[in-house]
mmCIF file of N, CA and C and ligand atoms in Angstrom:
data_model
loop_
_atom_site.group_PDB
_atom_site.id
_atom_site.type_symbol
_atom_site.label_atom_id
_atom_site.label_comp_id
_atom_site.label_asym_id
_atom_site.label_seq_id
_atom_site.Cartn_x
_atom_site.Cartn_y
_atom_site.Cartn_z
ATOM 1 N N MET A 855 65.221 309.224 29.088
ATOM 2 C CA MET A 855 63.812 308.831 28.929
ATOM 3 C C MET A 855 63.541 307.536 29.711
ATOM 4 N N ALA A 856 62.618 307.615 30.632
ATOM 5 C CA ALA A 856 62.287 306.439 31.436
ATOM 6 C C ALA A 856 61.239 305.602 30.724
ATOM 7 N N ASP A 857 61.558 304.391 30.429
ATOM 8 C CA ASP A 857 60.551 303.540 29.779
ATOM 9 C C ASP A 857 59.812 302.697 30.827
ATOM 10 N N ALA A 858 58.794 302.002 30.377
ATOM 11 C CA ALA A 858 57.938 301.244 31.288
ATOM 12 C C ALA A 858 58.724 300.190 32.056
ATOM 13 N N CYS A 859 59.750 299.687 31.413
ATOM 14 C CA CYS A 859 60.546 298.643 32.065
ATOM 15 C C CYS A 859 61.241 299.194 33.308
ATOM 16 N N ASP A 860 61.793 300.407 33.191
ATOM 17 C CA ASP A 860 62.469 301.026 34.327
ATOM 18 C C ASP A 860 61.497 301.281 35.465
ATOM 19 N N LEU A 861 60.336 301.819 35.110
ATOM 20 C CA LEU A 861 59.335 302.123 36.138
ATOM 21 C C LEU A 861 58.943 300.854 36.879
ATOM 22 N N GLY A 862 58.774 299.762 36.124
ATOM 23 C CA GLY A 862 58.388 298.496 36.732
ATOM 24 C C GLY A 862 59.441 298.002 37.704
ATOM 25 N N SER A 863 60.698 298.126 37.348
ATOM 26 C CA SER A 863 61.750 297.617 38.226
ATOM 27 C C SER A 863 61.912 298.524 39.443
ATOM 28 N N ASP A 864 61.639 299.823 39.269
ATOM 29 C CA ASP A 864 61.665 300.730 40.418
ATOM 30 C C ASP A 864 60.641 300.279 41.442
ATOM 31 N N ARG A 865 59.482 299.947 40.958
ATOM 32 C CA ARG A 865 58.382 299.536 41.835
ATOM 33 C C ARG A 865 58.753 298.225 42.548
ATOM 34 N N ALA A 866 59.319 297.299 41.779
ATOM 35 C CA ALA A 866 59.719 296.024 42.369
ATOM 36 C C ALA A 866 60.792 296.258 43.425
ATOM 37 N N GLN A 867 61.723 297.172 43.122
ATOM 38 C CA GLN A 867 62.789 297.486 44.067
ATOM 39 C C GLN A 867 62.199 298.069 45.352
ATOM 40 N N GLN A 868 61.194 298.922 45.193
ATOM 41 C CA GLN A 868 60.567 299.547 46.348
ATOM 42 C C GLN A 868 59.918 298.477 47.236
ATOM 43 N N MET A 869 59.236 297.529 46.609
ATOM 44 C CA MET A 869 58.588 296.465 47.381
ATOM 45 C C MET A 869 59.629 295.617 48.107
ATOM 46 N N LEU A 870 60.747 295.394 47.413
ATOM 47 C CA LEU A 870 61.826 294.616 48.005
ATOM 48 C C LEU A 870 62.406 295.353 49.207
ATOM 49 N N ASP A 871 62.596 296.671 49.036
ATOM 50 C CA ASP A 871 63.131 297.494 50.121
ATOM 51 C C ASP A 871 62.206 297.441 51.331
ATOM 52 N N ASP A 872 60.906 297.540 51.071
ATOM 53 C CA ASP A 872 59.928 297.495 52.163
ATOM 54 C C ASP A 872 60.025 296.166 52.911
ATOM 55 N N ALA A 873 60.133 295.084 52.153
ATOM 56 C CA ALA A 873 60.213 293.766 52.766
ATOM 57 C C ALA A 873 61.483 293.633 53.603
ATOM 58 N N LEU A 874 62.578 294.148 53.055
ATOM 59 C CA LEU A 874 63.846 294.087 53.785
ATOM 60 C C LEU A 874 63.773 294.915 55.056
ATOM 61 N N GLU A 875 63.147 296.079 54.943
ATOM 62 C CA GLU A 875 63.014 296.968 56.092
ATOM 63 C C GLU A 875 62.247 296.257 57.210
ATOM 64 N N HIS A 876 61.194 295.565 56.819
ATOM 65 C CA HIS A 876 60.384 294.834 57.787
ATOM 66 C C HIS A 876 61.205 293.739 58.446
ATOM 67 N N ARG A 877 61.978 293.026 57.626
ATOM 68 C CA ARG A 877 62.851 291.973 58.133
ATOM 69 C C ARG A 877 63.845 292.539 59.152
ATOM 70 N N ARG A 878 64.443 293.672 58.765
ATOM 71 C CA ARG A 878 65.441 294.299 59.626
ATOM 72 C C ARG A 878 64.809 294.706 60.956
ATOM 73 N N TYR A 879 63.594 295.215 60.885
ATOM 74 C CA TYR A 879 62.894 295.627 62.089
ATOM 75 C C TYR A 879 62.676 294.435 63.007
ATOM 76 N N GLN A 880 62.238 293.332 62.421
ATOM 77 C CA GLN A 880 62.020 292.125 63.218
ATOM 78 C C GLN A 880 63.334 291.628 63.822
ATOM 79 N N ALA A 881 64.395 291.666 63.007
ATOM 80 C CA ALA A 881 65.696 291.188 63.472
ATOM 81 C C ALA A 881 66.201 292.053 64.616
ATOM 82 N N SER A 882 66.001 293.363 64.498
ATOM 83 C CA SER A 882 66.501 294.249 65.548
ATOM 84 C C SER A 882 65.701 294.037 66.826
ATOM 85 N N ARG A 883 64.441 293.719 66.684
ATOM 86 C CA ARG A 883 63.631 293.443 67.882
ATOM 87 C C ARG A 883 64.116 292.175 68.569
ATOM 88 N N LEU A 884 64.455 291.179 67.773
ATOM 89 C CA LEU A 884 64.963 289.934 68.344
ATOM 90 C C LEU A 884 66.297 290.185 69.026
ATOM 91 N N ALA A 885 67.107 291.054 68.414
ATOM 92 C CA ALA A 885 68.431 291.341 68.968
ATOM 93 C C ALA A 885 68.297 292.033 70.322
ATOM 94 N N LEU A 886 67.205 292.768 70.496
ATOM 95 C CA LEU A 886 67.007 293.452 71.769
ATOM 96 C C LEU A 886 66.802 292.439 72.888
ATOM 97 N N ASP A 887 66.249 291.297 72.513
ATOM 98 C CA ASP A 887 66.085 290.239 73.486
ATOM 99 C C ASP A 887 67.436 289.583 73.732
ATOM 100 N N ASN A 888 68.057 289.886 74.835
ATOM 101 C CA ASN A 888 69.371 289.328 75.121
ATOM 102 C C ASN A 888 69.261 287.828 75.386
ATOM 103 N N PRO A 889 69.879 287.009 74.554
ATOM 104 C CA PRO A 889 69.759 285.555 74.716
ATOM 105 C C PRO A 889 70.669 284.991 75.802
ATOM 106 N N TYR A 890 71.497 285.849 76.399
ATOM 107 C CA TYR A 890 72.430 285.346 77.398
ATOM 108 C C TYR A 890 72.170 285.972 78.763
ATOM 109 N N CYS A 891 72.369 285.157 79.770
ATOM 110 C CA CYS A 891 72.194 285.602 81.140
ATOM 111 C C CYS A 891 73.178 286.730 81.453
ATOM 112 N N MET A 892 72.680 287.811 82.024
ATOM 113 C CA MET A 892 73.542 288.943 82.333
ATOM 114 C C MET A 892 74.450 288.640 83.518
ATOM 115 N N ASP A 893 74.086 287.655 84.311
ATOM 116 C CA ASP A 893 74.878 287.351 85.507
ATOM 117 C C ASP A 893 75.958 286.308 85.237
ATOM 118 N N CYS A 894 75.581 285.206 84.595
ATOM 119 C CA CYS A 894 76.556 284.125 84.408
ATOM 120 C C CYS A 894 76.928 283.921 82.946
ATOM 121 N N GLY A 895 76.203 284.537 82.016
ATOM 122 C CA GLY A 895 76.558 284.432 80.611
ATOM 123 C C GLY A 895 76.032 283.179 79.930
ATOM 124 N N GLU A 896 75.303 282.353 80.672
ATOM 125 C CA GLU A 896 74.714 281.162 80.073
ATOM 126 C C GLU A 896 73.586 281.579 79.132
ATOM 127 N N ALA A 897 73.363 280.749 78.097
ATOM 128 C CA ALA A 897 72.265 281.028 77.182
ATOM 129 C C ALA A 897 70.938 280.828 77.910
ATOM 130 N N ILE A 898 70.047 281.782 77.726
ATOM 131 C CA ILE A 898 68.722 281.662 78.330
ATOM 132 C C ILE A 898 67.827 280.911 77.346
ATOM 133 N N PRO A 899 67.187 279.837 77.797
ATOM 134 C CA PRO A 899 66.348 279.050 76.882
ATOM 135 C C PRO A 899 65.275 279.909 76.227
ATOM 136 N N LEU A 900 65.037 279.652 74.938
ATOM 137 C CA LEU A 900 64.075 280.420 74.170
ATOM 138 C C LEU A 900 62.708 280.433 74.847
ATOM 139 N N LYS A 901 62.311 279.298 75.421
ATOM 140 C CA LYS A 901 60.997 279.217 76.058
ATOM 141 C C LYS A 901 60.886 280.206 77.217
ATOM 142 N N ARG A 902 61.998 280.346 77.954
ATOM 143 C CA ARG A 902 62.006 281.296 79.072
ATOM 144 C C ARG A 902 61.897 282.727 78.551
ATOM 145 N N ARG A 903 62.616 283.004 77.455
ATOM 146 C CA ARG A 903 62.579 284.350 76.882
ATOM 147 C C ARG A 903 61.223 284.666 76.293
ATOM 148 N N GLU A 904 60.568 283.620 75.768
ATOM 149 C CA GLU A 904 59.233 283.825 75.209
ATOM 150 C C GLU A 904 58.238 284.073 76.328
ATOM 151 N N ALA A 905 58.421 283.354 77.435
ATOM 152 C CA ALA A 905 57.505 283.481 78.555
ATOM 153 C C ALA A 905 57.721 284.805 79.281
ATOM 154 N N LEU A 906 58.978 285.267 79.315
ATOM 155 C CA LEU A 906 59.321 286.493 80.024
ATOM 156 C C LEU A 906 60.079 287.442 79.103
ATOM 157 N N PRO A 907 59.368 288.163 78.238
ATOM 158 C CA PRO A 907 60.048 289.069 77.301
ATOM 159 C C PRO A 907 60.925 290.068 78.053
ATOM 160 N N GLY A 908 62.173 290.191 77.590
ATOM 161 C CA GLY A 908 63.092 291.129 78.219
ATOM 162 C C GLY A 908 63.774 290.564 79.450
ATOM 163 N N VAL A 909 63.604 289.251 79.691
ATOM 164 C CA VAL A 909 64.231 288.620 80.842
ATOM 165 C C VAL A 909 65.754 288.758 80.744
ATOM 166 N N GLU A 910 66.403 289.024 81.870
ATOM 167 C CA GLU A 910 67.838 289.333 81.849
ATOM 168 C C GLU A 910 68.720 288.171 82.277
ATOM 169 N N CYS A 911 68.187 287.228 83.032
ATOM 170 C CA CYS A 911 69.061 286.171 83.517
ATOM 171 C C CYS A 911 68.362 284.812 83.520
ATOM 172 N N CYS A 912 69.174 283.781 83.688
ATOM 173 C CA CYS A 912 68.668 282.424 83.649
ATOM 174 C C CYS A 912 67.929 282.084 84.948
ATOM 175 N N VAL A 913 67.332 280.910 84.964
ATOM 176 C CA VAL A 913 66.536 280.510 86.123
ATOM 177 C C VAL A 913 67.373 280.522 87.395
ATOM 178 N N ASP A 914 68.583 279.955 87.310
ATOM 179 C CA ASP A 914 69.463 279.874 88.477
ATOM 180 C C ASP A 914 69.779 281.248 89.037
ATOM 181 N N CYS A 915 70.194 282.154 88.140
ATOM 182 C CA CYS A 915 70.583 283.487 88.602
ATOM 183 C C CYS A 915 69.366 284.275 89.076
ATOM 184 N N GLN A 916 68.225 283.999 88.459
ATOM 185 C CA GLN A 916 67.011 284.667 88.912
ATOM 186 C C GLN A 916 66.730 284.276 90.364
ATOM 187 N N ALA A 917 66.918 282.992 90.657
ATOM 188 C CA ALA A 917 66.710 282.502 92.021
ATOM 189 C C ALA A 917 67.693 283.160 92.985
ATOM 190 N N ILE A 918 68.947 283.282 92.545
ATOM 191 C CA ILE A 918 69.962 283.926 93.380
ATOM 192 C C ILE A 918 69.589 285.388 93.629
ATOM 193 N N ARG A 919 69.163 286.054 92.571
ATOM 194 C CA ARG A 919 68.769 287.461 92.699
ATOM 195 C C ARG A 919 67.643 287.611 93.708
ATOM 196 N N GLU A 920 66.664 286.721 93.586
ATOM 197 C CA GLU A 920 65.533 286.815 94.489
ATOM 198 C C GLU A 920 65.961 286.515 95.915
ATOM 199 N N HIS A 921 66.893 285.579 96.035
ATOM 200 C CA HIS A 921 67.402 285.230 97.371
ATOM 201 C C HIS A 921 68.127 286.398 98.003
ATOM 202 N N LYS A 922 68.913 287.090 97.155
ATOM 203 C CA LYS A 922 69.666 288.247 97.646
ATOM 204 C C LYS A 922 68.758 289.453 97.862
ATOM 205 N N GLY A 923 67.602 289.406 97.223
ATOM 206 C CA GLY A 923 66.703 290.540 97.348
ATOM 207 C C GLY A 923 67.136 291.704 96.480
ATOM 208 N N VAL A 924 67.807 291.395 95.348
ATOM 209 C CA VAL A 924 68.240 292.460 94.435
ATOM 210 C C VAL A 924 67.013 293.198 93.903
ATOM 211 N N GLY A 925 67.093 294.493 93.919
ATOM 212 C CA GLY A 925 65.997 295.287 93.404
ATOM 213 C C GLY A 925 65.095 295.809 94.507
ATOM 214 N N ARG A 926 65.306 295.301 95.724
ATOM 215 C CA ARG A 926 64.474 295.772 96.835
ATOM 216 C C ARG A 926 65.229 296.830 97.657
ATOM 217 N N GLY A 927 66.394 297.219 97.154
ATOM 218 C CA GLY A 927 67.153 298.256 97.832
ATOM 219 C C GLY A 927 68.024 297.641 98.877
HETATM 220 ZN ZN1 ZN B 1773 72.683 282.871 84.939
#
């Protein structure tokens, strides 16, 4: 027999699960943003990552890439 107390805690648990799910979603999105340069492994400053979502390398390596013409075939 389910009493009111059980139903109430089920509901609270559901809200908690929803909140956790949202947190996890946000965390996984942040994880997709690679914080390290793919070329030299240096940490990419947060400001750069915020300015360029999905940026793969640091300023130095970006300059090198552009100098080499990577991506232009
Ligand atoms: Zn780099």
